Amino acid sequence: MARRKTGGGFGIRGIMVDPARQGERHEYYFELLELMAEWGLNTLWWHFADDEGFMLKLRSHPELATPHAFSRTEIRDLIDRAAELGIDVVPEVESLGHGRYITRLRKYRELADGPEIGFNAVCPSHPRTLPLLEEIITEVADLFPSPYFHAGLDEVDLGQCPRCRRRARGRPRWWVYAQHVKAIHKVVRGRGKEMVMWADHVERAPGMLRVLPKDVVLAHWQYRQIRPEPIRRSLKAGFRVVGCPALCRWGNMIAPNDAAYANMNDMTATLAKLRPASAVLGGVNTCWTLWRGLRDAYQPAVAFTGEMFTAGRPVDGRRVMRRFAQTRYGAGAKAGDAIWRLQQAMPTQPEVAAALFDSPTDMFSALELAGRGTLAERADSLASFTADLAEAAAGARDNRAELRALVLAGRVAGLCCGQVDALSRAVERYRRAEDLNELGAGVRMLSGPLREALKVLRAMRRNAATVARAVDREWDRTRYGDDPKKSSFTGRRYSRDALLPKLERHERFLGRLTESMTEALAAHRKGGAFPFGL
Ligand SMILES: [Zn+2]
């Protein structure tokens, strides 16, 4: 299965999903398999273990499972359906970093390595760690019939652990890491599997290529500019590689954007050129941390991935989206064009974070965005694609609710543009009042522009509330309503950038702002001080 297909297509043509971070309703994954098969994909990387969750109820370690975890029977059903469709489900167990699914439990707390916040590890030098990982890996590897087992091993921070430092004693920084990789590799080989691991540590410390077992498959994930050199280095050292772009990552939310599509096509173009071709096993498009996006707004990118990896070269997005709109929704070319252009115009994560401001600092970033005009120039086109899609959704033959998720993505993006624009108008009115005040104008003259500013802010709050309610309904349609990631008010770190909580905090911030301005305006009428509010 690792062989290249004739005609340039990749042997491994995959999607990686992240149920550890965002567990979707179980039936969704079955639907995803159908979509994947329809578009020529043959591999699903199942990233079910990470800091935020462990989505499998193991017999050996049931204590690891988080809410809505798959039972062994459920996961077997998924694997069986995948097999019928020609899709290999590869389990991924983070076997060093991203280890809070283990160390968050009281009984394993002493295994925690690295800082409290950010990257971390299960201490590879603690005597309890390897036996525990061996038990987990053994059960998972035996449950999944795939010839591959993905051991994770990305983004490890061993911090200043005295145990690890004692063990390293003057050797290179990566030595403890490499020793651990070898130990995990032995366990994985012992179950008769080929080991896959993320290649970020190897990219940073190429010296490891000399000591790691050559039968390890290195998964090079690169989500910005593609850097072929580290991948070439792995190939030259005799390793097999998989190239991993991203549909969804920290840099984009709501839906994939132009940068994400460029990343996918660039990775594919790079993989196609690398030699020896037989050691380039294929591509797996990763979909991380989807709580910040709308689940169904990512379906078109799954189709795109299938086209791209089947062709083994970059593909024309507009053409794919037309075919997708036709086969998926029974909608015409106009809908396909709108789907493509909508995604190309999607704001980036920093733009969304600023536009949906929930603090004075973010509000200033929003004003900066307004000044640069980057979002404002997209407002009209976003509105027109969204209208085209809404029309298509009304007349769509199939999967209408899914198509409406794309309409909603357009509305969220449109809200971002609108809020930035409106904020600059409100501030402009406010500044006018300020100027009048400096000129010694009376209360009556000031209150005109101030009331206008307030009116704009109130409209912004209403717009945010309307979209937030729609996103809330979409969450309940597609996800578990009791998922803590739905709400930000638990103070949990991982929900900071989630879409719905972000919208709700934005709405609350605008509420507080309008309240304090209203009060100040009333006080000012009675002779109170100016300036206030903005
Ligand atoms: Zn340690």
mmCIF file of C-alpha atoms in Angstrom, residues 195-381:
data_model
loop_
_atom_site.group_PDB
_atom_site.id
_atom_site.type_symbol
_atom_site.label_atom_id
_atom_site.label_comp_id
_atom_site.label_asym_id
_atom_site.label_seq_id
_atom_site.Cartn_x
_atom_site.Cartn_y
_atom_site.Cartn_z
ATOM 1 C CA MET A 195 6.518 3.245 13.036
ATOM 2 C CA VAL A 196 5.564 6.715 11.832
ATOM 3 C CA MET A 197 6.710 9.807 13.737
ATOM 4 C CA TRP A 198 6.503 13.577 13.270
ATOM 5 C CA ALA A 199 9.761 14.986 11.928
ATOM 6 C CA ASP A 200 10.010 18.402 13.603
ATOM 7 C CA HIS A 201 12.712 17.297 16.065
ATOM 8 C CA VAL A 202 14.659 15.578 13.309
ATOM 9 C CA GLU A 203 14.374 18.740 11.200
ATOM 10 C CA ARG A 204 15.880 20.752 14.062
ATOM 11 C CA ALA A 205 18.524 18.197 15.029
ATOM 12 C CA PRO A 206 19.597 16.365 11.839
ATOM 13 C CA GLY A 207 22.288 14.571 13.828
ATOM 14 C CA MET A 208 19.517 12.229 14.915
ATOM 15 C CA LEU A 209 19.227 10.874 11.366
ATOM 16 C CA ARG A 210 22.441 8.964 12.098
ATOM 17 C CA VAL A 211 21.089 7.191 15.177
ATOM 18 C CA LEU A 212 17.367 6.591 14.534
ATOM 19 C CA PRO A 213 16.280 3.244 13.026
ATOM 20 C CA LYS A 214 16.039 3.623 9.240
ATOM 21 C CA ASP A 215 12.676 1.898 8.992
ATOM 22 C CA VAL A 216 10.950 4.781 10.783
ATOM 23 C CA VAL A 217 8.637 6.783 8.483
ATOM 24 C CA LEU A 218 9.236 10.508 8.983
ATOM 25 C CA ALA A 219 6.157 12.720 8.709
ATOM 26 C CA HIS A 220 7.382 16.182 7.760
ATOM 27 C CA TRP A 221 4.724 18.722 8.699
ATOM 28 C CA GLN A 222 5.273 22.214 7.323
ATOM 29 C CA TYR A 223 2.399 24.642 7.519
ATOM 30 C CA ARG A 224 3.873 27.869 6.177
ATOM 31 C CA GLN A 225 6.545 28.113 3.492
ATOM 32 C CA ILE A 226 7.541 24.604 2.364
ATOM 33 C CA ARG A 227 11.212 23.874 3.080
ATOM 34 C CA PRO A 228 12.251 20.925 0.898
ATOM 35 C CA GLU A 229 15.780 20.724 2.340
ATOM 36 C CA PRO A 230 14.995 18.909 5.613
ATOM 37 C CA ILE A 231 12.802 16.407 3.738
ATOM 38 C CA ARG A 232 15.569 15.842 1.197
ATOM 39 C CA ARG A 233 18.007 15.293 4.069
ATOM 40 C CA SER A 234 15.762 12.565 5.539
ATOM 41 C CA LEU A 235 15.530 10.846 2.145
ATOM 42 C CA LYS A 236 19.270 11.081 1.640
ATOM 43 C CA ALA A 237 19.822 9.458 5.031
ATOM 44 C CA GLY A 238 17.731 6.514 3.846
ATOM 45 C CA PHE A 239 14.391 7.246 5.509
ATOM 46 C CA ARG A 240 10.931 7.093 3.950
ATOM 47 C CA VAL A 241 8.831 10.237 4.278
ATOM 48 C CA VAL A 242 5.248 11.465 4.246
ATOM 49 C CA GLY A 243 4.551 15.165 3.568
ATOM 50 C CA CYS A 244 1.961 16.887 5.726
ATOM 51 C CA PRO A 245 0.361 20.231 4.906
ATOM 52 C CA ALA A 246 -2.640 21.525 6.922
ATOM 53 C CA LEU A 247 -6.298 22.206 6.244
ATOM 54 C CA CYS A 248 -6.684 23.637 9.731
ATOM 55 C CA ARG A 249 -4.088 24.813 12.227
ATOM 56 C CA TRP A 250 -3.505 27.692 14.659
ATOM 57 C CA GLY A 251 -3.150 30.171 11.791
ATOM 58 C CA ASN A 252 -6.608 29.796 10.303
ATOM 59 C CA MET A 253 -10.054 29.266 11.685
ATOM 60 C CA ILE A 254 -13.729 29.248 10.616
ATOM 61 C CA ALA A 255 -12.730 27.620 7.295
ATOM 62 C CA PRO A 256 -9.522 26.990 5.318
ATOM 63 C CA ASN A 257 -8.178 30.158 3.702
ATOM 64 C CA ASP A 258 -5.942 31.057 0.753
ATOM 65 C CA ALA A 259 -2.763 30.432 2.759
ATOM 66 C CA ALA A 260 -3.965 26.939 3.724
ATOM 67 C CA TYR A 261 -4.728 26.012 0.101
ATOM 68 C CA ALA A 262 -1.369 27.385 -1.048
ATOM 69 C CA ASN A 263 0.323 25.293 1.654
ATOM 70 C CA MET A 264 -1.452 22.122 0.457
ATOM 71 C CA ASN A 265 -0.560 22.667 -3.192
ATOM 72 C CA ASP A 266 3.045 23.673 -2.398
ATOM 73 C CA MET A 267 3.633 20.575 -0.276
ATOM 74 C CA THR A 268 2.237 18.383 -3.057
ATOM 75 C CA ALA A 269 4.441 20.043 -5.691
ATOM 76 C CA THR A 270 7.465 19.528 -3.426
ATOM 77 C CA LEU A 271 6.710 15.867 -2.749
ATOM 78 C CA ALA A 272 6.308 15.197 -6.464
ATOM 79 C CA LYS A 273 9.846 16.434 -7.139
ATOM 80 C CA LEU A 274 11.666 14.604 -4.334
ATOM 81 C CA ARG A 275 13.794 11.538 -5.026
ATOM 82 C CA PRO A 276 13.887 8.635 -4.685
ATOM 83 C CA ALA A 277 10.176 8.664 -5.477
ATOM 84 C CA SER A 278 9.769 5.192 -3.964
ATOM 85 C CA ALA A 279 10.712 6.597 -0.524
ATOM 86 C CA VAL A 280 8.155 9.406 -0.767
ATOM 87 C CA LEU A 281 5.191 7.431 0.525
ATOM 88 C CA GLY A 282 2.633 10.173 0.021
ATOM 89 C CA GLY A 283 0.787 12.993 1.710
ATOM 90 C CA VAL A 284 -1.442 13.341 4.763
ATOM 91 C CA ASN A 285 -3.322 16.623 5.118
ATOM 92 C CA THR A 286 -3.648 17.499 8.792
ATOM 93 C CA CYS A 287 -6.730 19.024 10.375
ATOM 94 C CA TRP A 288 -5.903 20.298 13.871
ATOM 95 C CA THR A 289 -7.851 21.868 16.704
ATOM 96 C CA LEU A 290 -11.076 22.308 14.797
ATOM 97 C CA TRP A 291 -12.908 23.861 17.758
ATOM 98 C CA ARG A 292 -11.921 27.204 16.276
ATOM 99 C CA GLY A 293 -13.743 26.463 13.060
ATOM 100 C CA LEU A 294 -17.020 25.189 11.690
ATOM 101 C CA ARG A 295 -16.818 21.445 11.174
ATOM 102 C CA ASP A 296 -18.614 21.268 7.834
ATOM 103 C CA ALA A 297 -16.842 24.283 6.372
ATOM 104 C CA TYR A 298 -13.818 21.956 6.014
ATOM 105 C CA GLN A 299 -15.498 19.388 3.755
ATOM 106 C CA PRO A 300 -14.545 21.098 0.462
ATOM 107 C CA ALA A 301 -10.879 20.913 1.494
ATOM 108 C CA VAL A 302 -11.218 17.144 1.973
ATOM 109 C CA ALA A 303 -12.319 16.848 -1.656
ATOM 110 C CA PHE A 304 -9.470 19.128 -2.716
ATOM 111 C CA THR A 305 -7.002 16.906 -0.839
ATOM 112 C CA GLY A 306 -8.301 13.839 -2.646
ATOM 113 C CA GLU A 307 -7.928 15.453 -6.067
ATOM 114 C CA MET A 308 -4.472 16.774 -5.288
ATOM 115 C CA PHE A 309 -2.985 13.582 -3.810
ATOM 116 C CA THR A 310 -4.603 11.394 -6.475
ATOM 117 C CA ALA A 311 -3.087 13.567 -9.192
ATOM 118 C CA GLY A 312 0.196 13.828 -7.289
ATOM 119 C CA ARG A 313 0.485 17.485 -8.258
ATOM 120 C CA PRO A 314 -1.136 20.843 -7.449
ATOM 121 C CA VAL A 315 -4.716 21.199 -8.663
ATOM 122 C CA ASP A 316 -6.967 24.083 -9.658
ATOM 123 C CA GLY A 317 -9.203 24.841 -6.674
ATOM 124 C CA ARG A 318 -12.003 26.440 -8.637
ATOM 125 C CA ARG A 319 -12.360 23.390 -10.857
ATOM 126 C CA VAL A 320 -12.429 21.054 -7.841
ATOM 127 C CA MET A 321 -15.024 23.206 -6.057
ATOM 128 C CA ARG A 322 -17.323 23.194 -9.097
ATOM 129 C CA ARG A 323 -17.251 19.416 -9.183
ATOM 130 C CA PHE A 324 -17.653 19.286 -5.410
ATOM 131 C CA ALA A 325 -20.693 21.614 -5.465
ATOM 132 C CA GLN A 326 -22.202 19.408 -8.157
ATOM 133 C CA THR A 327 -21.622 16.013 -6.552
ATOM 134 C CA ARG A 328 -22.036 16.988 -2.917
ATOM 135 C CA TYR A 329 -24.892 19.473 -3.017
ATOM 136 C CA GLY A 330 -26.402 19.089 -6.453
ATOM 137 C CA ALA A 331 -25.609 22.768 -6.954
ATOM 138 C CA GLY A 332 -24.322 24.570 -10.050
ATOM 139 C CA ALA A 333 -21.007 26.091 -11.104
ATOM 140 C CA LYS A 334 -21.911 29.414 -9.508
ATOM 141 C CA ALA A 335 -22.069 27.722 -6.097
ATOM 142 C CA GLY A 336 -18.716 26.025 -6.754
ATOM 143 C CA ASP A 337 -17.132 29.355 -7.655
ATOM 144 C CA ALA A 338 -18.594 30.965 -4.545
ATOM 145 C CA ILE A 339 -17.249 28.152 -2.315
ATOM 146 C CA TRP A 340 -13.778 28.611 -3.749
ATOM 147 C CA ARG A 341 -13.708 32.402 -3.611
ATOM 148 C CA LEU A 342 -15.245 32.462 -0.136
ATOM 149 C CA GLN A 343 -12.414 30.331 1.211
ATOM 150 C CA GLN A 344 -9.811 32.443 -0.580
ATOM 151 C CA ALA A 345 -11.204 35.548 1.159
ATOM 152 C CA MET A 346 -11.367 33.986 4.641
ATOM 153 C CA PRO A 347 -9.677 36.042 7.366
ATOM 154 C CA THR A 348 -6.622 34.634 9.120
ATOM 155 C CA GLN A 349 -6.682 33.691 12.789
ATOM 156 C CA PRO A 350 -4.954 36.941 13.916
ATOM 157 C CA GLU A 351 -7.458 38.929 11.844
ATOM 158 C CA VAL A 352 -10.387 37.111 13.442
ATOM 159 C CA ALA A 353 -8.850 37.559 16.899
ATOM 160 C CA ALA A 354 -8.541 41.315 16.364
ATOM 161 C CA ALA A 355 -11.858 41.813 14.565
ATOM 162 C CA LEU A 356 -13.807 39.997 17.269
ATOM 163 C CA PHE A 357 -12.018 42.012 19.964
ATOM 164 C CA ASP A 358 -12.773 41.297 23.600
ATOM 165 C CA SER A 359 -10.202 43.530 25.288
ATOM 166 C CA PRO A 360 -8.939 47.118 24.858
ATOM 167 C CA THR A 361 -5.680 45.751 23.391
ATOM 168 C CA ASP A 362 -7.502 43.729 20.744
ATOM 169 C CA MET A 363 -9.694 46.730 20.030
ATOM 170 C CA PHE A 364 -6.618 48.738 19.100
ATOM 171 C CA SER A 365 -5.490 45.888 16.834
ATOM 172 C CA ALA A 366 -8.912 46.021 15.189
ATOM 173 C CA LEU A 367 -8.464 49.734 14.573
ATOM 174 C CA GLU A 368 -5.069 49.045 13.038
ATOM 175 C CA LEU A 369 -6.685 46.467 10.743
ATOM 176 C CA ALA A 370 -9.268 49.072 9.775
ATOM 177 C CA GLY A 371 -6.479 51.518 8.987
ATOM 178 C CA ARG A 372 -4.735 48.986 6.748
ATOM 179 C CA GLY A 373 -7.981 48.209 4.952
ATOM 180 C CA THR A 374 -7.088 44.526 4.525
ATOM 181 C CA LEU A 375 -10.403 43.247 5.852
ATOM 182 C CA ALA A 376 -12.549 46.102 4.581
ATOM 183 C CA GLU A 377 -11.540 45.450 0.969
ATOM 184 C CA ARG A 378 -12.827 41.901 1.299
ATOM 185 C CA ALA A 379 -16.206 42.889 2.773
ATOM 186 C CA ASP A 380 -18.103 43.401 -0.502
ATOM 187 C CA SER A 381 -16.841 40.257 -2.192
#
